[in-house]
PDB file of C-alpha atoms in Angstrom:
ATOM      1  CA  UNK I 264      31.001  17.281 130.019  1.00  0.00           C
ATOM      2  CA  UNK I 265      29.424  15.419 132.716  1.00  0.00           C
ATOM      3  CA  UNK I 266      28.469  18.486 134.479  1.00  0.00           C
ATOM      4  CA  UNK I 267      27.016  20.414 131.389  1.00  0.00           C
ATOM      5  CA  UNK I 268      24.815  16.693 131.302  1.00  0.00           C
ATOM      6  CA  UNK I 269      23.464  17.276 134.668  1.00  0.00           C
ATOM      7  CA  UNK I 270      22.476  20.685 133.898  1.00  0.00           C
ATOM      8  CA  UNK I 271      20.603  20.044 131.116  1.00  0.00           C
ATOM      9  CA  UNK I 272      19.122  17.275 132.608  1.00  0.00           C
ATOM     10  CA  UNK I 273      18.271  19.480 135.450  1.00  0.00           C
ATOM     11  CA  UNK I 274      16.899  22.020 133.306  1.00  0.00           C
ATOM     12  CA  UNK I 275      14.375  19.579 130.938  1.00  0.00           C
ATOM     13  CA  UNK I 276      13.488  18.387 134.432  1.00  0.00           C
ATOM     14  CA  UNK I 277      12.056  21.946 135.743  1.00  0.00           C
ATOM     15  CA  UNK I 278      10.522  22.279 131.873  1.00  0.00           C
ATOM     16  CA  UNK I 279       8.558  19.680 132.580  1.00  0.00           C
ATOM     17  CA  UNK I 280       7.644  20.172 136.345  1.00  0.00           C
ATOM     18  CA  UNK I 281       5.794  23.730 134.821  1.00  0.00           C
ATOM     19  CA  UNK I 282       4.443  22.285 131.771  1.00  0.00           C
ATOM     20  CA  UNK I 283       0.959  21.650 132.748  1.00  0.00           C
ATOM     21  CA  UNK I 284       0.297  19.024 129.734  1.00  0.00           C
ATOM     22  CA  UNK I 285       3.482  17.148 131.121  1.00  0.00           C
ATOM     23  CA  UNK I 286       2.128  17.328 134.513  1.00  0.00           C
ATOM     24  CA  UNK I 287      -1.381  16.438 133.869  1.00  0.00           C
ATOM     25  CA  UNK I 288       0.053  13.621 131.850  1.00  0.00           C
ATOM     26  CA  UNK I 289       2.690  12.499 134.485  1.00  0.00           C
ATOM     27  CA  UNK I 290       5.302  12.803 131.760  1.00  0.00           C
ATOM     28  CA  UNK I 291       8.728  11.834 133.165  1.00  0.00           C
ATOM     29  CA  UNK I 292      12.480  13.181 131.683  1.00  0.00           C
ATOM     30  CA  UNK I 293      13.707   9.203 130.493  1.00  0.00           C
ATOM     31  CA  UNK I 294      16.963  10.883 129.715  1.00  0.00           C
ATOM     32  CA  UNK I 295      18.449  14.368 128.856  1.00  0.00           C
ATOM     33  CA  UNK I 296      18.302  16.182 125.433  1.00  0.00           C
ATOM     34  CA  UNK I 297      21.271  15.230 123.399  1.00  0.00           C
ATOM     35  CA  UNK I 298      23.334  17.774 121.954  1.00  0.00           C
ATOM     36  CA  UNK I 299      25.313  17.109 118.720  1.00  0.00           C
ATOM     37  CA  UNK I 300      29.298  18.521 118.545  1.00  0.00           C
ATOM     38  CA  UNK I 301      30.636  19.106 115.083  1.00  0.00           C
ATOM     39  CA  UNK I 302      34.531  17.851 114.990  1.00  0.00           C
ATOM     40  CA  UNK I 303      36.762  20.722 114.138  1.00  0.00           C
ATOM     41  CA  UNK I 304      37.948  20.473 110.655  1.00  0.00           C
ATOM     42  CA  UNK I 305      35.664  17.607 109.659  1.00  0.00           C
ATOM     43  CA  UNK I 306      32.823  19.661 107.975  1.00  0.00           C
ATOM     44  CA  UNK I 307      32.922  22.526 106.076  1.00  0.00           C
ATOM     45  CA  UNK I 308      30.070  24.826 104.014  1.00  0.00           C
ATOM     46  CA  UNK I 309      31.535  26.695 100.487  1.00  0.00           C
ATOM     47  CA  UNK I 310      30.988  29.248  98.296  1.00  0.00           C
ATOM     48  CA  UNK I 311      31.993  32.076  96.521  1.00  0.00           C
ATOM     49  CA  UNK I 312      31.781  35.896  96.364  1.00  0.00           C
ATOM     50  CA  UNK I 313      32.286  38.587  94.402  1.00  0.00           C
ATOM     51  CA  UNK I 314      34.829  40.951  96.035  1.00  0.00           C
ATOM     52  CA  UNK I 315      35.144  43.961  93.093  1.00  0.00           C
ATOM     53  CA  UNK I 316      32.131  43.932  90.821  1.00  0.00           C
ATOM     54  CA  UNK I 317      34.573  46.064  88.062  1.00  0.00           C
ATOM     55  CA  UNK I 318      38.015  44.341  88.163  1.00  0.00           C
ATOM     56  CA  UNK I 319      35.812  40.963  88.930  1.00  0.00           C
ATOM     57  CA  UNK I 320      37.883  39.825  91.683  1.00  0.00           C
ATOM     58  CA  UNK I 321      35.987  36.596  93.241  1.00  0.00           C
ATOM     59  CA  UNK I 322      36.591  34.882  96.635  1.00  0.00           C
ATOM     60  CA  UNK I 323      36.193  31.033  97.786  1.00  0.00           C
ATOM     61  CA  UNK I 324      34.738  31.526 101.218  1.00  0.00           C
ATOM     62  CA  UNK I 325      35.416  28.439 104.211  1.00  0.00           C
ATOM     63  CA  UNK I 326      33.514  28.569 106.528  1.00  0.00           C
ATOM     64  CA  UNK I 327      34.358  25.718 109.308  1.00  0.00           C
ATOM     65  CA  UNK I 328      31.698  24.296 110.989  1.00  0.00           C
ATOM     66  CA  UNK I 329      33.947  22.639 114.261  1.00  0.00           C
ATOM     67  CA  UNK I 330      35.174  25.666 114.887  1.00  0.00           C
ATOM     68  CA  UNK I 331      33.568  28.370 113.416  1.00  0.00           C
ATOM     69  CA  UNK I 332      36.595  29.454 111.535  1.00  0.00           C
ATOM     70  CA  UNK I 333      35.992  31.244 108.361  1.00  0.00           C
ATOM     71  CA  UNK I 334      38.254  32.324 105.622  1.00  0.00           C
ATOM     72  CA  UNK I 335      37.631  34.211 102.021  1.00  0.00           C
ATOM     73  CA  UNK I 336      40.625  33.316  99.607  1.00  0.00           C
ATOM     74  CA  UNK I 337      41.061  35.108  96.692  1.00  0.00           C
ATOM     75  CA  UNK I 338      40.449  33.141  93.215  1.00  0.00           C
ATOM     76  CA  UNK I 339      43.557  33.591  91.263  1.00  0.00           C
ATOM     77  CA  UNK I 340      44.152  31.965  87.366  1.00  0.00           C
ATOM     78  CA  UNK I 341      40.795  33.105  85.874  1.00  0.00           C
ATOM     79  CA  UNK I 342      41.632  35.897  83.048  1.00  0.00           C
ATOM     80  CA  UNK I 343      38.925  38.037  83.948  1.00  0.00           C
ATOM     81  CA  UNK I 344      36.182  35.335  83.901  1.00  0.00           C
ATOM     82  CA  UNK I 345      33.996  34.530  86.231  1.00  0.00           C
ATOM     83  CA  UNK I 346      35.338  31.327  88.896  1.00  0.00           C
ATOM     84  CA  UNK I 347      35.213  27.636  87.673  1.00  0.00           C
ATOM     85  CA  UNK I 348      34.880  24.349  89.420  1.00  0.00           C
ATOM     86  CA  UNK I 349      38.240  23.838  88.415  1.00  0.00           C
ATOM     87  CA  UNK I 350      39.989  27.099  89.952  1.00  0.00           C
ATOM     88  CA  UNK I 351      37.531  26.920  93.021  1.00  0.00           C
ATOM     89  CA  UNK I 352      38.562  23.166  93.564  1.00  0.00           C
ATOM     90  CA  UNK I 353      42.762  24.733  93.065  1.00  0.00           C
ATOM     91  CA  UNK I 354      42.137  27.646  95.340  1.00  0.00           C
ATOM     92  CA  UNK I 355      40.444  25.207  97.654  1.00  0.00           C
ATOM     93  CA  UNK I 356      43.658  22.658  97.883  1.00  0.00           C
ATOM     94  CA  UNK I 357      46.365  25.220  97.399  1.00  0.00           C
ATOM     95  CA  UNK I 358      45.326  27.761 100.316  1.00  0.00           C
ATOM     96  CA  UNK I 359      43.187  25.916 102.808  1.00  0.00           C
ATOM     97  CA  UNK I 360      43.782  22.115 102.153  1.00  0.00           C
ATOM     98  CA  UNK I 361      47.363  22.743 102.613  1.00  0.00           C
ATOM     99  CA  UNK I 362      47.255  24.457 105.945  1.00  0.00           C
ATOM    100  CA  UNK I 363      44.866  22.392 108.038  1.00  0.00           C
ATOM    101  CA  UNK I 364      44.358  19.774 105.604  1.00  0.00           C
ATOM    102  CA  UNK I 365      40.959  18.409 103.669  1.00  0.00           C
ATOM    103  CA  UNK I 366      37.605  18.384 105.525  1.00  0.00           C
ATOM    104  CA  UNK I 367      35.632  14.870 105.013  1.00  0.00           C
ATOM    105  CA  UNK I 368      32.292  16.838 104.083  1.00  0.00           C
ATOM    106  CA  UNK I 369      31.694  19.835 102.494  1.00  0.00           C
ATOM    107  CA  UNK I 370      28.547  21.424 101.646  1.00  0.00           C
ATOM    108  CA  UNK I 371      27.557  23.735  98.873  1.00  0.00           C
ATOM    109  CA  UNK I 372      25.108  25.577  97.246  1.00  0.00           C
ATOM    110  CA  UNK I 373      23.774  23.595  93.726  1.00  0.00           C
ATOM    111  CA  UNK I 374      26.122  26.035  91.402  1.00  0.00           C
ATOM    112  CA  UNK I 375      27.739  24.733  88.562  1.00  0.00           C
ATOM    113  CA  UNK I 376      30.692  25.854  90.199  1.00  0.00           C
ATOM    114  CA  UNK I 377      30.425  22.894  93.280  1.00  0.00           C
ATOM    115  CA  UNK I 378      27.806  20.763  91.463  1.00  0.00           C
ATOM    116  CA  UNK I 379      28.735  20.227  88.050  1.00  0.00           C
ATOM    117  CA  UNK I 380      29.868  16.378  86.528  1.00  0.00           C
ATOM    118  CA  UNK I 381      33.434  18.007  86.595  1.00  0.00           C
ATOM    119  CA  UNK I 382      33.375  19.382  90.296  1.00  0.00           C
ATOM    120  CA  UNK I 383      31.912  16.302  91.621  1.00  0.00           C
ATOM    121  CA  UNK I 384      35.104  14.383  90.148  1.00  0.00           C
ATOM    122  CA  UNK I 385      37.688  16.830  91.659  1.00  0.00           C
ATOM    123  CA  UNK I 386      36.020  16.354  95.303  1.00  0.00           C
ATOM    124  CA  UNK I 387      35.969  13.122  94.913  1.00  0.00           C
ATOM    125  CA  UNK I 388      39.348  12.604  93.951  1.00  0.00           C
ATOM    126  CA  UNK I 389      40.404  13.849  97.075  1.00  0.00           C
ATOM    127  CA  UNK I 390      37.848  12.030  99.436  1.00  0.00           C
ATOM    128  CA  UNK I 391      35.852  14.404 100.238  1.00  0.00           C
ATOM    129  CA  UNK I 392      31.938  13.776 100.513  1.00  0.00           C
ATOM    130  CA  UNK I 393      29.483  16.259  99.296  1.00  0.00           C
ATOM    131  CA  UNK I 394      25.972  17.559 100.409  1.00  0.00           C
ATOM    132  CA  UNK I 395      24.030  20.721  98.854  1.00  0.00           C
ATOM    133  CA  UNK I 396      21.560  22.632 100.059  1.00  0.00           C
ATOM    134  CA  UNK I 397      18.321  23.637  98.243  1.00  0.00           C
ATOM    135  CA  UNK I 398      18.239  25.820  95.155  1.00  0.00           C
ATOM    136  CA  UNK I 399      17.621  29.100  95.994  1.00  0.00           C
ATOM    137  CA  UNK I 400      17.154  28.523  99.342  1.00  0.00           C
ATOM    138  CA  UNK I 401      20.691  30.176 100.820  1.00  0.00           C
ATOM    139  CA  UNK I 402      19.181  30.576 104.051  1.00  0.00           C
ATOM    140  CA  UNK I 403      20.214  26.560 104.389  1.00  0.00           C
ATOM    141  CA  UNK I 404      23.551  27.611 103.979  1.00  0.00           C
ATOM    142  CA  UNK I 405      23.589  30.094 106.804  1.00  0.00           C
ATOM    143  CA  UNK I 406      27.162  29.614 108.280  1.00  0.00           C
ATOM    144  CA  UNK I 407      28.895  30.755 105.139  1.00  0.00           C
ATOM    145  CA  UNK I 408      26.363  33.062 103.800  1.00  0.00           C
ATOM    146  CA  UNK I 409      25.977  35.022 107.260  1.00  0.00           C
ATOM    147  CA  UNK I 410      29.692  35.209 106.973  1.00  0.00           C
ATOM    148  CA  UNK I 411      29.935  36.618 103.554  1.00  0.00           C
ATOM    149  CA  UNK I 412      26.933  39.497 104.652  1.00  0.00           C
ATOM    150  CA  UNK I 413      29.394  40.022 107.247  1.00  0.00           C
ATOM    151  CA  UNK I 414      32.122  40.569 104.784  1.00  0.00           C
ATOM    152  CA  UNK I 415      30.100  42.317 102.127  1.00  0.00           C
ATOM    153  CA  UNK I 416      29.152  45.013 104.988  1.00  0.00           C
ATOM    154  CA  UNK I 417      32.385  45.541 106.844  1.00  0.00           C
TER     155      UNK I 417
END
């Protein structure tokens, strides 16, 4: 880590030596650019898919933001409806929660499905703190929803 440090440092230092308002200003590097590590299975980014338009088979995507890791789980116990907090929230516990074990964040779009008075009480119950992104704005949410293009297309 130490050496990756010195690089950086290194580098901001010949960033500076050829920017000519930096030089002209006798602008010094105080100390390196800091670079901030997501711990593996501490924050994740949700949300859901639709994997068969006609037999309306829906998916929880996970998307893992320590590691990169990304998994689409199958909603199961719907009878043909569209996914609700509640069976997101079961698919959630039952398939990844069990295997690698809660994340302490998790972000999500501002659905009803991850947003509602009755999600926010399910997450909550198991310790998990929430953020959303802006509505309508799924670019914010570009770790999952890059992942579910990828998905869609392949």
């Amino acid at each position: 880590m130490n050496r990756f440090i010195d690089v950086v440092s290194e580098f901001s230092k010949f960033v500076v030596k050829n920017c000519v308002g930096c030089t002209l200003n006798m602008k010094k590097v105080s100390r390196p650019i800091g670079l901030s590590v997501i711990a593996p299975f501490s924050v994740a980014m949700v949300d859901t898919m639709c994997l068969n338009y006609q037999k309306k088979i829906y998916a929880l995507v996970v998307a893992d933001l320590g590691t990169g890791v990304c998994f689409a789980f199958v909603i199961r116990d719907r009878d043909e409806k569209p996914p609700d907090a509640k069976s997101c929230f079961i698919t959630y516990l039952t398939r990844w929660a069990a295997m690698f074990g809660p994340h302490r964040k998790v972000v999500a779009d501002r659905d009803s499905i991850f947003y509602g008075k009755g999600a926010l009480e399910l997450w909550e119950q198991l310790g998990i703190e929430r953020e959303t992104g802006a509505s309508y704005a799924h670019f914010s949410m570009g770790s999952v929803e890059r992942k579910i293009g990828i998905m869609r297309w392949s």
